[in-house]
Each structure stands twice: as structure tokens, then as C-alpha cells.
PDB file of C-alpha atoms in Angstrom:
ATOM      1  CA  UNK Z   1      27.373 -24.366 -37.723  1.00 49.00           C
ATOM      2  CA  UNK Z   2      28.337 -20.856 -36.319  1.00 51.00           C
ATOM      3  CA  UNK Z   3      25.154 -19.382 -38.280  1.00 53.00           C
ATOM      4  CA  UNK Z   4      22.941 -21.636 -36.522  1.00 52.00           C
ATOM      5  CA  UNK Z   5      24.531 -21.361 -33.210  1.00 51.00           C
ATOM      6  CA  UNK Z   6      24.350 -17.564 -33.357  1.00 51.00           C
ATOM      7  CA  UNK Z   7      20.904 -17.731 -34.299  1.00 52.00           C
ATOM      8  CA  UNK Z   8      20.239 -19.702 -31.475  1.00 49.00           C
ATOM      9  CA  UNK Z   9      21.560 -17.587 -29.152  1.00 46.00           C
ATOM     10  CA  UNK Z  10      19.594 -14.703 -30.355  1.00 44.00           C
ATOM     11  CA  UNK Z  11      16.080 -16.600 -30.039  1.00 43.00           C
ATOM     12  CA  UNK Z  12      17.352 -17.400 -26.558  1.00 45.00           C
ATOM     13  CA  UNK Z  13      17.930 -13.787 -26.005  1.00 39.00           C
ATOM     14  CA  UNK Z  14      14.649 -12.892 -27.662  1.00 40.00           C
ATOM     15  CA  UNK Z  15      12.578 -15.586 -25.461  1.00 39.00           C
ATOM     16  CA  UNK Z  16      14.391 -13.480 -22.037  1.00 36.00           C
ATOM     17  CA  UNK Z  17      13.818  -9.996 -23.178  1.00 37.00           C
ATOM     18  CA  UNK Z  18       9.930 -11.216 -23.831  1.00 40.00           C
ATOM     19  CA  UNK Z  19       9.275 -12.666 -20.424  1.00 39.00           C
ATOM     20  CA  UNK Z  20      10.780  -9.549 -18.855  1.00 39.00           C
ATOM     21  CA  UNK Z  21       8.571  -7.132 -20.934  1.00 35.00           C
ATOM     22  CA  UNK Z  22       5.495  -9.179 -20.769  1.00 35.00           C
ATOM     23  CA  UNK Z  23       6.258  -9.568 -16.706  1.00 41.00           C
ATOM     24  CA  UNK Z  24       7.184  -5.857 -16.740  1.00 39.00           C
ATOM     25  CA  UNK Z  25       3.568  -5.137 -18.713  1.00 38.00           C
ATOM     26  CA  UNK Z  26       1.230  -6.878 -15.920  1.00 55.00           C
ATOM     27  CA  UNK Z  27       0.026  -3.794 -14.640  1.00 81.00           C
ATOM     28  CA  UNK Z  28      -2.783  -3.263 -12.463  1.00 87.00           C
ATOM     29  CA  UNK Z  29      -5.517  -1.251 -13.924  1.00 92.00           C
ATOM     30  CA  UNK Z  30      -8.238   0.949 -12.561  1.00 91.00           C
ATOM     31  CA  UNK Z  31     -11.797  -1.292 -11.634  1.00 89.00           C
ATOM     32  CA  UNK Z  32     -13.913   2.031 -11.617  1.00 90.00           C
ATOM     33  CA  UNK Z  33     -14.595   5.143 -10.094  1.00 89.00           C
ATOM     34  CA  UNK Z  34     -16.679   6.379  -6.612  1.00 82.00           C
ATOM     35  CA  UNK Z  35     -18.169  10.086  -6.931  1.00 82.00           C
ATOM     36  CA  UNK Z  36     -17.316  11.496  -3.544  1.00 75.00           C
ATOM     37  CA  UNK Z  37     -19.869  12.752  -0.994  1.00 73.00           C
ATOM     38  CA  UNK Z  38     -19.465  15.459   2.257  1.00 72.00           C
ATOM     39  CA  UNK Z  39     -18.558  13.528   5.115  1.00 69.00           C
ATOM     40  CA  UNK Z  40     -21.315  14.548   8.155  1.00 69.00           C
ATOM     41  CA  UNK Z  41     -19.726  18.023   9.723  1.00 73.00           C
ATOM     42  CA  UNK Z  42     -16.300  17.031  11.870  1.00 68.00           C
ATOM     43  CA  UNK Z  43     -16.824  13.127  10.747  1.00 64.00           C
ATOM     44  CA  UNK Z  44     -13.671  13.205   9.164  1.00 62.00           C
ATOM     45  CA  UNK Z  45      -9.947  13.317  10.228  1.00 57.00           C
ATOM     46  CA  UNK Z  46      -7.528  15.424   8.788  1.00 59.00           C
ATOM     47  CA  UNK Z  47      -5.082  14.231  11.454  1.00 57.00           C
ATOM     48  CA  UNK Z  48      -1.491  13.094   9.726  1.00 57.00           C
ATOM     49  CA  UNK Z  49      -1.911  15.210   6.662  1.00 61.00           C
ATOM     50  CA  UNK Z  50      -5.075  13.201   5.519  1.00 61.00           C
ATOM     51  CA  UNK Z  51      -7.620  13.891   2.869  1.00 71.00           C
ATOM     52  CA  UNK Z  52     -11.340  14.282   3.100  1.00 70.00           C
ATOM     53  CA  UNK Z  53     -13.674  13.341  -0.245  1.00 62.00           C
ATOM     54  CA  UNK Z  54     -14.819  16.366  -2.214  1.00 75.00           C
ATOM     55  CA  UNK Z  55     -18.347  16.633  -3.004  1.00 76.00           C
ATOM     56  CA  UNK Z  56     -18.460  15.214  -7.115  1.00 84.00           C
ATOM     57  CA  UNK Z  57     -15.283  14.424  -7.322  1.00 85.00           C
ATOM     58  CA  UNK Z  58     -14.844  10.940  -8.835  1.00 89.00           C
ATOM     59  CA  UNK Z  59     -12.120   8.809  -7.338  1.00 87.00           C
ATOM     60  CA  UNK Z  60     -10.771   5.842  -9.088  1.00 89.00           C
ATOM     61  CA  UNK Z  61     -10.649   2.589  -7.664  1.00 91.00           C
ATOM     62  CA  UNK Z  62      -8.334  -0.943  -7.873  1.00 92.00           C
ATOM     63  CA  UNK Z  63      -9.146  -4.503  -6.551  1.00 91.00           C
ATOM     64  CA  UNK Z  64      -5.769  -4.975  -7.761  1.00 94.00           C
ATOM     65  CA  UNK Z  65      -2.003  -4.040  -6.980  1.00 94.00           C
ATOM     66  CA  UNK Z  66       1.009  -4.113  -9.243  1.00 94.00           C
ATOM     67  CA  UNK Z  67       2.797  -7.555  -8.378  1.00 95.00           C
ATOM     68  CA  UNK Z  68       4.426  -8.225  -5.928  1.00 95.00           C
ATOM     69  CA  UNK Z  69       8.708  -9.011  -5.604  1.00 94.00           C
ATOM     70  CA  UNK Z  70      11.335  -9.607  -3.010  1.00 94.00           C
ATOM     71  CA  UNK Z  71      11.547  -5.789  -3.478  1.00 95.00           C
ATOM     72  CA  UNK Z  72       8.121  -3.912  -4.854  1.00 97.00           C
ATOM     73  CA  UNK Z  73       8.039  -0.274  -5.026  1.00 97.00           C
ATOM     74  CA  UNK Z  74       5.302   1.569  -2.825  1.00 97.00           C
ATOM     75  CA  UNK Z  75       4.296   4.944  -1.378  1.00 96.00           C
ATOM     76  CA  UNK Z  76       4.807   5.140   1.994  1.00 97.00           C
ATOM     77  CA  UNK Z  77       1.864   7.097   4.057  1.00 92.00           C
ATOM     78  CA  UNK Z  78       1.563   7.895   7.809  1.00 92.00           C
ATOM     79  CA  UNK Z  79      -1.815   6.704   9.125  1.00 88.00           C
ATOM     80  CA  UNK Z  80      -2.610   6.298  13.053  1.00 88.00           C
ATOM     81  CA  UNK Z  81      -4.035   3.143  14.025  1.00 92.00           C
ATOM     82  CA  UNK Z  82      -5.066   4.033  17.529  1.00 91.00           C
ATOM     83  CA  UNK Z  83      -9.076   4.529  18.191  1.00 88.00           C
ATOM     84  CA  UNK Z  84     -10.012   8.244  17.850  1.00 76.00           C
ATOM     85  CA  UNK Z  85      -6.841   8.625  14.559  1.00 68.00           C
ATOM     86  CA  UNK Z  86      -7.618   8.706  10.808  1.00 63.00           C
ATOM     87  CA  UNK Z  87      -7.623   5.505  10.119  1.00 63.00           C
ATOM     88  CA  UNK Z  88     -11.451   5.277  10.760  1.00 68.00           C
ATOM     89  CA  UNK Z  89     -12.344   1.888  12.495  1.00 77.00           C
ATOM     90  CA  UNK Z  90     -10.290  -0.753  14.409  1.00 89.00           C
ATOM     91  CA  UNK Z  91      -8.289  -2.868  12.192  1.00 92.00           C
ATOM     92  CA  UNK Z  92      -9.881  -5.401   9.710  1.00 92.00           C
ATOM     93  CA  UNK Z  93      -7.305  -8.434  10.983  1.00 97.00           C
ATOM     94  CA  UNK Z  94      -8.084  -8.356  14.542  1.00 97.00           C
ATOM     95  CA  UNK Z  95     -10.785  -5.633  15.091  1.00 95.00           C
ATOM     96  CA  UNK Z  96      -8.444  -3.781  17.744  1.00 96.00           C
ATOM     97  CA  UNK Z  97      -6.918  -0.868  17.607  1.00 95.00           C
ATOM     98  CA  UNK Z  98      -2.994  -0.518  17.260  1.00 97.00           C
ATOM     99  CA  UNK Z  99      -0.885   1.861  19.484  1.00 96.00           C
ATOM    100  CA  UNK Z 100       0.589   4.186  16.938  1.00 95.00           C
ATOM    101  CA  UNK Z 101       4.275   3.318  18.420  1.00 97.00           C
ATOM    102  CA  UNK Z 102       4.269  -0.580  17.021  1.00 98.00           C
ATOM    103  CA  UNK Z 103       5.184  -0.867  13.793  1.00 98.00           C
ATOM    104  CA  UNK Z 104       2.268  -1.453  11.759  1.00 98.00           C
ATOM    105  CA  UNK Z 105       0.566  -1.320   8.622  1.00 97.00           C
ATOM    106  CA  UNK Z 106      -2.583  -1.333   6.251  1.00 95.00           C
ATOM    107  CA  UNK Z 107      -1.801  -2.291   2.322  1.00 97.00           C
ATOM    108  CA  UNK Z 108      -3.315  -1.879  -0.450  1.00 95.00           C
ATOM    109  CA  UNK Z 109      -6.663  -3.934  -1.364  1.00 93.00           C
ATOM    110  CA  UNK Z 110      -4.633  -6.004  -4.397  1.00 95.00           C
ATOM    111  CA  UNK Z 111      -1.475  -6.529  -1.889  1.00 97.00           C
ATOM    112  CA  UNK Z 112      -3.858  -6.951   1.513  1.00 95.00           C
ATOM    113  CA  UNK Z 113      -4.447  -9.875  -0.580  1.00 95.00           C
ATOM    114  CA  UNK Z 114      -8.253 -11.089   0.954  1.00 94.00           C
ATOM    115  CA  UNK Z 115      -6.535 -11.182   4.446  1.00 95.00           C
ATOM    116  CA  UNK Z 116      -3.949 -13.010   3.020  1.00 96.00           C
ATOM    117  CA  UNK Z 117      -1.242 -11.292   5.736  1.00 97.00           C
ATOM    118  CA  UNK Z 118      -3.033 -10.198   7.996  1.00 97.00           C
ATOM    119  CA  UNK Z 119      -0.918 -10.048  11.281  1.00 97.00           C
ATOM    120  CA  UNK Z 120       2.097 -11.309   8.866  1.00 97.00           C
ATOM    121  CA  UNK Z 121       5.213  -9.190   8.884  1.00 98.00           C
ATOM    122  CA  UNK Z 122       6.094  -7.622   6.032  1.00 98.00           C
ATOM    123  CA  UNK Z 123      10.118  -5.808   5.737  1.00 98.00           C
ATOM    124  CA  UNK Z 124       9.742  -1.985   4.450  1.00 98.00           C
ATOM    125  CA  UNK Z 125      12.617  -0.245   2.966  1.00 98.00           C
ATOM    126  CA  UNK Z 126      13.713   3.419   2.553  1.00 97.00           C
ATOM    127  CA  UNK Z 127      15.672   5.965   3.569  1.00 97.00           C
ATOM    128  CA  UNK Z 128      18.805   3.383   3.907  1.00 97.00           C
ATOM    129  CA  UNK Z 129      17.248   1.325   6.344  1.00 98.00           C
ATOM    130  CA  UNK Z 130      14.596  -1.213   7.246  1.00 97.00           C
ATOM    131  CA  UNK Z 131      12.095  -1.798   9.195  1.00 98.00           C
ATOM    132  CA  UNK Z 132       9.730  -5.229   9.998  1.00 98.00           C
ATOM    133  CA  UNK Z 133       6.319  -4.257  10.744  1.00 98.00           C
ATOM    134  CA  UNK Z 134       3.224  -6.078  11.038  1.00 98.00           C
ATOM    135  CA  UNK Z 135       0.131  -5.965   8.568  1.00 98.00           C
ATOM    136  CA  UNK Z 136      -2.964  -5.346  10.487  1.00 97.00           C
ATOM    137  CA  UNK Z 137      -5.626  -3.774   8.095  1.00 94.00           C
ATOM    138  CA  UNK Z 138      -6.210  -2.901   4.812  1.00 93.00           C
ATOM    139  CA  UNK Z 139      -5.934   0.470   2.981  1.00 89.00           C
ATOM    140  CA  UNK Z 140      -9.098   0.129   1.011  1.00 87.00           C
ATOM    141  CA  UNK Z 141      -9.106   0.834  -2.810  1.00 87.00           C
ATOM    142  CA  UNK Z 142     -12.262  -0.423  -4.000  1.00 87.00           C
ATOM    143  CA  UNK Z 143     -14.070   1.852  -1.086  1.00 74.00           C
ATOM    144  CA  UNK Z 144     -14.125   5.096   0.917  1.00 62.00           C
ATOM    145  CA  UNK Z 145     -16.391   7.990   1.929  1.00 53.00           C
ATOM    146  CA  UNK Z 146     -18.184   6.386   4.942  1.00 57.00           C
ATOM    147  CA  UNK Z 147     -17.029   6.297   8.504  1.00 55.00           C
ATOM    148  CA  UNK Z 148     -15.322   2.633   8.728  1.00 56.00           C
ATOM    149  CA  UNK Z 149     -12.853   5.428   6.040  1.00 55.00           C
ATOM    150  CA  UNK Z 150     -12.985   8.440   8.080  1.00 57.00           C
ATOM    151  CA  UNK Z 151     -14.610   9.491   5.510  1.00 67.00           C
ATOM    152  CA  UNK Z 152     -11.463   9.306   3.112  1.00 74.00           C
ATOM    153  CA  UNK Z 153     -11.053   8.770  -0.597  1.00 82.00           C
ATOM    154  CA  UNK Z 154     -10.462   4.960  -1.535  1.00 87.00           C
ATOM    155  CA  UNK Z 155      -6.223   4.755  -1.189  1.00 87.00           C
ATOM    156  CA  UNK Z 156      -4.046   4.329  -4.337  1.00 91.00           C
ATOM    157  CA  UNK Z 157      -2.997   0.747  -5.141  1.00 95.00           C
ATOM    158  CA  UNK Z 158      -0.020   0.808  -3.803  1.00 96.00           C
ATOM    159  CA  UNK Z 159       0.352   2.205  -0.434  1.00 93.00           C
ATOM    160  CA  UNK Z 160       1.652   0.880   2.746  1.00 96.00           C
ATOM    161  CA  UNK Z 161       0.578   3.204   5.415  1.00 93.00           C
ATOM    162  CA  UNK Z 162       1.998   3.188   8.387  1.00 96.00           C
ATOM    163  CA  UNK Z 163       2.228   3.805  12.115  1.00 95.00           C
ATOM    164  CA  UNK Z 164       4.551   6.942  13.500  1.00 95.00           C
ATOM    165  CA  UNK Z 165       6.769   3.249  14.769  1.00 97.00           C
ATOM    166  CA  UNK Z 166       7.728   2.695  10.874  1.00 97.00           C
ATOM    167  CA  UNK Z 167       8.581   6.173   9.973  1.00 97.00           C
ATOM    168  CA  UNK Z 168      10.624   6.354  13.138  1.00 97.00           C
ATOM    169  CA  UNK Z 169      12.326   3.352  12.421  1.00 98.00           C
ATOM    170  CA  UNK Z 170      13.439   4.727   8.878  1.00 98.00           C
ATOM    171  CA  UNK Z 171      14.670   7.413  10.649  1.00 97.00           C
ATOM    172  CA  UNK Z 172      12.545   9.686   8.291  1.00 96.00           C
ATOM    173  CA  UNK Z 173      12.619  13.087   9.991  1.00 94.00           C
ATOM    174  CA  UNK Z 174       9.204  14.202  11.416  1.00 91.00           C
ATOM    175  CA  UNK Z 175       8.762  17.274   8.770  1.00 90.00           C
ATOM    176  CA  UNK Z 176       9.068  14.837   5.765  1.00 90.00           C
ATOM    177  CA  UNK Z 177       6.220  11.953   7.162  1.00 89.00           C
ATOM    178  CA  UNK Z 178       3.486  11.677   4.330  1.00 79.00           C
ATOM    179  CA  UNK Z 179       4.398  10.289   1.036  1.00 87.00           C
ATOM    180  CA  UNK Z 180       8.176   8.400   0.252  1.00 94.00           C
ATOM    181  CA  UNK Z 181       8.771   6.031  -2.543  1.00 96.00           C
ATOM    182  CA  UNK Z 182       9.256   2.529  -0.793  1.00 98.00           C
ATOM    183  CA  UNK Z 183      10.224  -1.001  -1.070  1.00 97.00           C
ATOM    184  CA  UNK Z 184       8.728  -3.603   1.109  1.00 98.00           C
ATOM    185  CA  UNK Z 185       9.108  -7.775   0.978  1.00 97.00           C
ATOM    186  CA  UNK Z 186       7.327 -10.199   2.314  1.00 95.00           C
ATOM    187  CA  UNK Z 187       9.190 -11.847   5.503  1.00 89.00           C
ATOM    188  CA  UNK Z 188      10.652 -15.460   5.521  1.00 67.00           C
TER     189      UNK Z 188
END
């Protein structure tokens, strides 16, 4: 009897461990690759640190981001939101622009969701505190290297840029706004 009930509990065991690697495993994987072009002379923004595409350069792209949790890991990036900042165009949710001192921000294509949550509030986490903001574009990573991009390479799939508001919020000093490992949540 104590055979069989130990060898229960180790299937048991087994079965968790399985579910966890397998839900662990569902990663998102690249969908291609974009060869980048010269943006037309002072068409693109370098305001906030940002990038413009190389001439030849391939950049990969995602229609996908890794799951999401009640606490998924992201990059945090500063992007302005206001008309004449980096963020190209006005904001695919409500085709306005943003003043860069509300919280907002653009996520990933996979987590952006099809305009899912747009103008939902999402919770972002980091530096010991938090911060509710409120998702107003996306932070395309099937696309880039036009001027609804500024002219930018497509974003990584997991990125939630964000207004000067967020980073303030997280009490991030201004020298370190650019790139922080995250968490955000969806709100209730």
C-alpha cells in the first residue's frame, strides 16, 4: 500500500513539474525580419535616447509577446506621447496626442493585444513602487521605418514605453530613464 501511495505521489509531482515547464516553454518567437531603410533627412527623432533604422540592417519582428501574469516581466522605455516627440503619430486608441505628464503607455504588438486595452489601465512595477497608467497606443513589433514610427526600428516584444509621468512615478532618477527590467498587471 505504501509503494503505491508513494508512487502516486510522485506522478502527482511529475504531472506539476510538467505543466510548469511546458507553461514556462510558451515562448514567443520571432515572425520575421524588416531590412531597415534611411529615414528622409531630420524625419526621425532621437529625442529620449531613441533609435533611428540603419540602412541594411535587418530587424526582427513579433506579432506575439511572452504571456501574460498578474506579474510579467518587461523593459521599461521612455517614449513622449505629445505631437512633435518620438513616438511618431497620435496614439492608435484615440488618435490624440498624450501630454507627456499623464501616465501613459504603448505595449508591445502581442500584449497591445488587437486594441484589446486600449485606454485600459494597466499597474507597472519597479524600482519599489507602482504606478497605474493608462494604455493608449501600441509599440509596434511587426512594423517600423516609416513616419507613423518616427522612423524607428519595430520595438522588442516586450516593452512598455512610457510617458516622463511613469518614470516619475517610480521615482526612477532622470539620468537612469531608458531601459529597466519591469513588472506590470493588468488592473481589476
Amino acid at each position: 500500500m505504501r509503494k503505491s501511495a508513494g508512487s502516486s505521489v510522485s506522478l502527482i509531482l511529475l504531472c506539476v513539474l510538467y505543466i510548469f515547464a511546458s507553461v514556462e516553454a510558451q515562448t514567443c518567437r520571432p515572425s520575421g525580419v524588416i531590412r531597415g531603410k534611411n529615414p528622409p533627412p531630420g524625419q526621425c527623432n532621437t529625442e529620449n535616447d531613441s533609435d533611428c533604422c540603419k540602412v541594411g540592417k535587418l530587424y526582427t519582428t513579433y506579432k506575439c509577446s511572452p504571456p501574460v501574469s498578474s506579474h510579467t516581466k518587461a523593459t521599461l522605455t521612455l517614449n513622449s506621447f505629445e505631437a512633435g516627440g518620438d513616438g511618431g503619430g497620435p496614439s492608435e486608441c484615440d488618435n490624440q496626442y498624450h501630454s507627456d505628464d499623464d501616465p501613459v503607455v504603448a505595449l508591445s504588438t502581442g500584449w497591445f493585444n488587437d486594441r484589446k486595452r486600449c485606454l485600459k489601465y494597466i499597474n507597472v512595477y519597479g524600482n519599489g513602487r507602482s504606478v497605474r497608467a493608462k494604455v493608449v497606443d501600441e509599440c509596434d513589433s511587426t512594423m517600423g521605418r516609416d513616419s507613423d514610427h518616427d522612423y524607428q526600428p519595430p520595438c522588442p516584444n516586450n516593452i512598455v514605453d512610457a510617458s516622463k509621468a511613469v518614470w516619475k512615478a517610480l521615482g526612477v532618477p532622470e539620468n537612469n530613464w531608458g531601459g529597466m527590467d519591469i513588472y506590470w498587471s493588468d488592473t481589476d
